[in-house]
mmCIF file of C-alpha atoms in Angstrom:
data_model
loop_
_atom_site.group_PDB
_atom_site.id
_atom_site.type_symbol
_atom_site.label_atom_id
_atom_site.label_comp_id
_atom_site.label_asym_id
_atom_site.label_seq_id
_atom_site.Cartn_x
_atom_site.Cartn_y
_atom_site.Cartn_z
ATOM 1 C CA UNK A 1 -88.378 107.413 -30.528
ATOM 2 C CA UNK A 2 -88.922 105.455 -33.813
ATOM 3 C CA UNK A 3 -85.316 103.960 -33.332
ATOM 4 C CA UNK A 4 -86.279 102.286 -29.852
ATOM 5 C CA UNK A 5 -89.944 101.479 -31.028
ATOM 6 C CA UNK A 6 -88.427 99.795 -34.227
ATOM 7 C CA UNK A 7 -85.260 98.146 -32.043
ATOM 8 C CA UNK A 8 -87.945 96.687 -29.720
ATOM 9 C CA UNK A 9 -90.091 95.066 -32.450
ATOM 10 C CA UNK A 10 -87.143 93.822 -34.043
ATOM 11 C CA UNK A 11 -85.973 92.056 -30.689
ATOM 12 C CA UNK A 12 -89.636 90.837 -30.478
ATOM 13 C CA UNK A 13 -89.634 88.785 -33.473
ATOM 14 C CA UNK A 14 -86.342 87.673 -32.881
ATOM 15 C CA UNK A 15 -87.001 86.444 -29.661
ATOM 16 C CA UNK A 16 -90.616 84.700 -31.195
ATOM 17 C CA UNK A 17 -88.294 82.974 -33.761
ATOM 18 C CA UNK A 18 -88.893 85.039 -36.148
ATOM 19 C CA UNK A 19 -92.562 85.624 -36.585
ATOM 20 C CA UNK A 20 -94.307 89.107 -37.221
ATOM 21 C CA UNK A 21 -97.555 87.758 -36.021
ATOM 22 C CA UNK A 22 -97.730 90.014 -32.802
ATOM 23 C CA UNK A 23 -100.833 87.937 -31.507
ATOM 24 C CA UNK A 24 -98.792 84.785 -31.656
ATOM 25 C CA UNK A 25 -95.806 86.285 -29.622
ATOM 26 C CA UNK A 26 -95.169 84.610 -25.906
ATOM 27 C CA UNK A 27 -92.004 85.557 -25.493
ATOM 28 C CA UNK A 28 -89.713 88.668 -24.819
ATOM 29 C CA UNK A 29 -86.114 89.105 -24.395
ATOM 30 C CA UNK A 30 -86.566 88.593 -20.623
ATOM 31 C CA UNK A 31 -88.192 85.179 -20.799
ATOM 32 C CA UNK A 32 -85.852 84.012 -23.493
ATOM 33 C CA UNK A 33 -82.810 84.833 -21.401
ATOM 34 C CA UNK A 34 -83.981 83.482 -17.892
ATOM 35 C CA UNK A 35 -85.858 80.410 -19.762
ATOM 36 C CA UNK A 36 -89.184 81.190 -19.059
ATOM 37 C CA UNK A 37 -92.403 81.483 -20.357
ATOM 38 C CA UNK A 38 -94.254 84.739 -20.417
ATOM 39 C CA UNK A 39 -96.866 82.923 -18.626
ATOM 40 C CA UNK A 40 -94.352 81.906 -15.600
ATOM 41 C CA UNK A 41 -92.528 85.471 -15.802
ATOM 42 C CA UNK A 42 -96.017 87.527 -15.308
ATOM 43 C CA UNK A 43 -96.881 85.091 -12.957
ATOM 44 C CA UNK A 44 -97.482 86.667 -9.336
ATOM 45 C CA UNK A 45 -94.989 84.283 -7.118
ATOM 46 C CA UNK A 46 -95.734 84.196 -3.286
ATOM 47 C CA UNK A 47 -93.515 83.661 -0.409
ATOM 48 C CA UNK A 48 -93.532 80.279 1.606
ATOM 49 C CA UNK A 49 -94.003 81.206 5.232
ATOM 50 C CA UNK A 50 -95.218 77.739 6.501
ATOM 51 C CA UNK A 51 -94.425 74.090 5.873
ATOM 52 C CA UNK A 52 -97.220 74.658 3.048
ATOM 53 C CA UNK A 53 -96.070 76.496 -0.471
ATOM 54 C CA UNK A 54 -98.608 78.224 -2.455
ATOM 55 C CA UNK A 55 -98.748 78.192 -6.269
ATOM 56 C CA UNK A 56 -97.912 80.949 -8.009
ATOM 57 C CA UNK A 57 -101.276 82.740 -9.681
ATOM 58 C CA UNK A 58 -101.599 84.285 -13.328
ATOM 59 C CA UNK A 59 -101.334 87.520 -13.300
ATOM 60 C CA UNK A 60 -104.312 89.312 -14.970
ATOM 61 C CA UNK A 61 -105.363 93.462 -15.806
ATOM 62 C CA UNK A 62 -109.110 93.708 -14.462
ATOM 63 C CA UNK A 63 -109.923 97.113 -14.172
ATOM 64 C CA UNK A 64 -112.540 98.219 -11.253
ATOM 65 C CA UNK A 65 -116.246 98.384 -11.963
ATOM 66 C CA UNK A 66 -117.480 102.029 -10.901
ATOM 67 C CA UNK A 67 -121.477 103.297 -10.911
ATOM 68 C CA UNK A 68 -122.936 106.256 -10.569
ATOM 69 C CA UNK A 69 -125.821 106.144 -8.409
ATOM 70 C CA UNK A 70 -128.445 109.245 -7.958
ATOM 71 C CA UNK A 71 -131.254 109.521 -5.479
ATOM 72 C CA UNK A 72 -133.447 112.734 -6.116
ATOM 73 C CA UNK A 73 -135.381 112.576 -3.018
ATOM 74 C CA UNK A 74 -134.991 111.502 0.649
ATOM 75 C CA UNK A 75 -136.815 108.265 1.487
ATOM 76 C CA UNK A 76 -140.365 109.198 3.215
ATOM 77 C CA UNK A 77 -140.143 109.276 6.895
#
């Protein structure tokens, strides 16, 4: 496990040109390789169906909002 988790980071920074600043990193081996940008390769890519393309959209982690709601009595009637 420490072999791939150190392989990995190593093929980070190589692929970031050479940086160890993990918050500057926009690349991965992926994107180098297909001459992307992470930006483009996360990107959520739709089919064209019509004469009309549509732009590819960032894709983005949102988790759901969820509430507990409690009523201790009926309403009157």
């Amino acid at each position: 496990m420490d072999a791939a988790l150190k392989a990995t980071y190593q093929a980070m920074v190589k692929a970031n040109g050479g940086t160890k600043n993990v918050a500057s990193w926009t690349q991965d081996a992926n994107t180098v390789a297909i001459g992307l940008t992470m930006r483009e390769y996360d990107a959520i890519g739709f089919r064209s169906l019509g004469i009309v393309p549509q732009p590819s959209i960032p894709w983005q982690n949102r988790p759901t909002f969820q509430q507990v709601v409690s009523f201790p009595a009926h309403r009157p009637g």
